[in-house]
Amino acid sequence: MSFQPIKFYQTGTFTVGNRLLAPEERSVQASDKRYNSINSGHRACQGCGEALGARYAIDAAMEATQGQLICANATGCLEVFSTPYPETSWQIPWVHSLFGNTAAVATGIAAALKVKQKKGERNPAIRVVAQGGDGGTTDIGFGCLSGMFERNDDVLYICYDNGGYMNTGVQRSSATPPAARTATTMAVGSEPGNAFGQGKFVPAIAMAHEIPYVATATVADLRDLEAKVSRAMELRGARYIHILVPCPLGWGTASSETIKIARLAKETGLFPVFSAEYGEQKSALAIRQKLPVEDYLRPQKRYAHLFGKQPDVQVIAKLQALADRNIRKYNLLEGL
Amino acid sequence: MLKQMEGSRAVAEAIALCRPEVICAYPISPQTHIVEALGEMVKDATLGDCEYINVESEFAAMSVAIGASAAGARSYTATASQGLLYMVEAVYNASGLGLPIVMTVANRAIGAPINIWNDHSDSLSQRDSGWLQLFAETNQEALDLHIQAFKLAEELSLPIMVCMDGFILTHAYERVDMPTQQQVDQYLPPYEPRQVLDPAEPVSIGAMVGPEAFMEVRYLAHAKQMQALERIPQLAEEFQAVFGRDSGGLIRSYRTEDAETIIIAMGSVLGTIKDTVDAMREQGHKIGVLGITSFRPFPYAAVAAALKDCQRFVVLEKSLAVGGGGIVATDVRLACTGMGLQGHTVIAGLGGRAITVKSLTALFEKACAGELELNTFLDLDWKAVNKQLEREKQVRRSGPIAENLLRDAGVVAARNY
Amino acid sequence: MDKPFAITLDPGSSLANRTGSWRTFKPLYLDRLPPCNAACPAGENIQGWLFHAESGDYEAAWRALTENNPLPAIMGRVCYHPCQGACNRQNIDSSVGINAVERFLGDEAIKRGWAFPKPANKSGKRVLVVGAGPSGLSAAYHLARLGHEVEIHEAGPYAGGMMRFGIPQYRLPRDVLNAEVKRILDLGVVLRLDTKVSNIQDSMQAGQFDAAFLAVGAHIGKRAFIPAGDATKIVDAVSVLRSMEGEDKPMLGRRVVVYGGGNTAIDVARTVKRLGASEAIIVYRRTREKAPAHDFEIEEALQEGVMVKWLSTIKQAGEGEITIEKMALDDKGFPQPTGEFETLAADSVVLALGQDVDLSLLDGLPGLELKDGTVQVNQNMMTGHPGIFAGGDMVPSERTVTVAVGHGKKAAHHIDAWLRGETYAPPPKHEIASFDKLNPWYYTEAPHMVRPTLDIIRRQSTFEEVQGGLDENNALFEARRCLSCGNCFECDNCYGVCPDNAVIKLGPGKRFEFNYDYCKGCGVCAAECPCGAIKMMPEEN
């Protein structure tokens, strides 16, 4: 396990905090002194999973480095909603360069720090994170990401995966799941929505680079997410965390259901939550109550075409097969 | 210290003397020898406290430099041709963010057809990228310009391309006067960034700027380049004071004192032009040369002043704005608007085509006689061109142009089997 | 730093952008009424005292509990805990063992000698409480805490009423009862035993009381006509149980038939079993499902060897035997005679057919309304005679200790107001925190802790307490199974899940506050609040 869940309290470690827990057992987000690395006033949509995921992850990294963090950010929703002139939501040193070069920018920062720290010109505790959406990570930024991985540069790269190009109006990315409707995979024709047999799961590709740390997480399991960031910051070299962040706008879900949808993604097995070190799987966050994929799909308008007058049982079965494969492959029922 | 060495090596040693902190390397001819040499110096620790990153593309090279520079490190990379084009998005970004990166461009043609030899198409394609562009005439000047470039870039918080002709300079062994570390340290202070990513004083760099401020941001970039017009000659003077050598500056005039005809060019071709002009002067032609070192910012006033007493000028450039004509010529013509001069554009040496004294002599004599056309393509094979044009007129599937021309020229490998 | 214009920005400057203006729905913190509290006849704030118990502060828990009910150690034994029947946790695994935790707290209080705070101010008013049963004790306790001078007049020799004379010791040890009574008396309540009030007006005048609360209970066993020979011993259940408190134990013989299907019938049967009867047979005219006795008590009785003849009525009682007739339920569920008879050996028959109230003390009281042998009271627990209130078994309601305690509390508030010439208005009830208001995902799986049960052999022969208590560890565990329905328990979820950092954490015990300057109204906080303490309301305008 990536963290020791606490049992037999009202809520164990499922809630953000718990007044019954010892202070050292509490989450970063439970603290009234948390960093709020991304501040109020940002322009993310109501219920934005990415805004939430970014604060969870960056605050955890800030906690791990005691505030000695520099962040590089890819173009995308997160960048646009957080830094429209004349206001920024970031309370940490932050740079946005381009859509597809964030991993490389972070490499440059890490290289600069290494030299400066060796010369004694900068605090030796300063570390680097890079972050971007799935488009900026799995598509346009993938070359730079892979380069950063293979060189094992001392960067934690965090991908906030909402399964598409949401900033430009919900187009397909290589992280868009099969059958999902996007503006470029419309729910029309004989095979509505995104095609099966396409796309890529970057955490697995990251593992193939045999970098020190690869993990997935969702905004629904805060403690797991924080533990993963914390573990990542214990290690040096290239690290990758892929966080599922539901997008109410792009997925067609109620703004209040962001966390619930992420939870369903994990509980159905469609999104495997695990970690790996040096290319080998180390942990799996066990499914608590296995649910059929339908429970995850049905509340999302991007899958509405699967639930017309007659549910499209064939497509649903194919998606269920994908979930079942994840469950087998990553040991999601037993957990690790 | 005088040394006989390859131009790339000379530049690499000069870069090392500038104490770079992050170097990003990606191989592309004819720039590669520079980063190879630097890589070796970092690896054997003769260049200390420097990170050398073997990146996966030029796009990454410029991006790593952006990150490093934003984090306060003196950052360097080198590229050419396709590599420069591959990094273009990041090139604009570096200048937009005001990051004083220095980059060597070992000038090379751009494909297709793919061509590894020298012309200026690559860096001139980045004319409006917001970078300063300094062109070296010799290996000595290439070496010197890099030292000046770091100082200028960091003063202004703007990136600079030092352009040197691929192969002609990069691969040429020449004698150079290599400065000492002490001299360079005296001239070039440590990098004091205008903005830096630091948890001690957090800032957000790279905000999204809308219509309400975007024009001002662009104007400020322009204003900085205008400041550079003042600083470049001063830096050359300061350089001379430390290194005892006249190097850099905006422009450089040669035998223009009573010249009726002035030949204008950038880069290494100036050497050939000067040799030609020397010979023609001996024959009594009133001809001189104006070398442009700073292409960006373009020294309009200096150029106008340099041309004020001549009757005509010929801009000989290794670049072509296809569908337009000259690129440098356009700026020169703009510089002498209203001066009543006869201006000529000569496109020469594209893709490494040799520019010979013989051709230049004929060209300049024609110019002095007032017989030169407005636009000239030096040593163009009109026969081959016309044949292809004719072929295209007659046959829809006329085939690939480059191969057709080679076949017409009798190159065996291009024969139709 | 001389920052480049527009491209480089000062940290956190987005605070200038008040995103609260986007909101169309607004989250509000609220306290919903936990189903346990709603179901508690004594009006306990169960969730409220469990909250303290969860953190191990048992004294605070006990004090919160006794705000409403002064008898937790008793209640933790004899209450039929309707709260647990309402508990939302049943939908996850099983109800929280509220009753067990209550008993633990009550026992802790006795063990540690916790006392009630003495009232700060005296009202100068005197209130007469008639009857020292649960209702009277409860009323006396609340009135005393409200600053009134209280005197209890009890006809019997001991305090406790039905808790002493109706509930066997194996369910309620007398030292527990005595301890909790004493603690009430320690507040300054005067208890006069063997003081039967035969005329309420006379007693009030004599004692110069400003108001009275009547809670004499229902002690007269109902009779049924059974043709019987002289030799057959027929007694009523109340007398049997009452005599258990005296020196002379009842002599009922070896084979005892108990007639009735309520809890009293069960209590009597189990008692006679313990007294050494070889056969204790309950005869009841309907089925087990229809019996008013609690099923767990029937089960315990059966475990102890009590036998039951369901669907049977006693037709005749002869010497050493009785005749019963088999019954059958008709379409409407009523028992009808079948004409089938059976003979049972019986040395005595105990009638457990319910009790009547002795209303003689009210004779001649003007304004009073009596109906079906009970005193009618209005919603303020006041009889038709101003200043005289009544509660417990003598008014129409369910006859349990818990209901009686509730009556006492309610009446005390109304008496207090009446004495001041005011009307007591209870605080408005919050809406119920039903299970659909919760987000059960967040609660950990935690099976119910089972209380130890006395060994069966000892249950058949002694009056030792059948059900044991929880120890501290499992009491704490059990308390922590509480879902805190409808009431914030500071899990930090709203604070954590807000994508806009628009929740302000006020510190331990102070809960949270919304920062409406930035709250966009997405509703994630409300959706992810485990206990349903946040509500989304349409934004005004």
GROMACS .gro file of C-alpha atoms in nm, chain C residues 73-74 76-78 103 107 168-173 175-176 270 274 451-455 458-459 462-469:
model
   32
  826ALA     CA    1  -2.747   0.385   3.348
  827ILE     CA    2  -3.109   0.279   3.383
  829GLY     CA    3  -2.896   0.193   2.898
  830ARG     CA    4  -3.054  -0.122   3.041
  831VAL     CA    5  -3.428  -0.095   3.011
  856ARG     CA    6  -2.524   0.233   2.966
  860ASP     CA    7  -2.203   0.322   3.461
  921PRO     CA    8  -3.692  -0.752   3.740
  922GLN     CA    9  -3.347  -0.717   3.890
  923TYR     CA   10  -3.187  -0.930   3.623
  924ARG     CA   11  -3.266  -0.647   3.385
  925LEU     CA   12  -3.205  -0.360   3.621
  926PRO     CA   13  -2.982  -0.410   3.924
  928ASP     CA   14  -2.781  -0.048   4.301
  929VAL     CA   15  -2.788   0.118   3.960
 1023ARG     CA   16  -3.863  -1.522   3.359
 1027ARG     CA   17  -3.562  -1.789   3.845
 1204ARG     CA   18  -2.254  -0.686   2.466
 1205PRO     CA   19  -2.168  -0.993   2.669
 1206THR     CA   20  -2.460  -1.205   2.782
 1207LEU     CA   21  -2.473  -1.392   3.107
 1208ASP     CA   22  -2.424  -1.767   3.094
 1211ARG     CA   23  -2.692  -1.865   3.576
 1212ARG     CA   24  -2.974  -1.688   3.398
 1215THR     CA   25  -3.013  -1.621   3.965
 1216PHE     CA   26  -3.123  -1.263   3.934
 1217GLU     CA   27  -2.783  -1.151   3.811
 1218GLU     CA   28  -2.795  -0.903   3.527
 1219VAL     CA   29  -2.837  -1.089   3.200
 1220GLN     CA   30  -2.677  -0.839   2.974
 1221GLY     CA   31  -2.329  -0.707   3.051
 1222GLY     CA   32  -2.188  -0.371   2.954
   0.00000   0.00000   0.00000
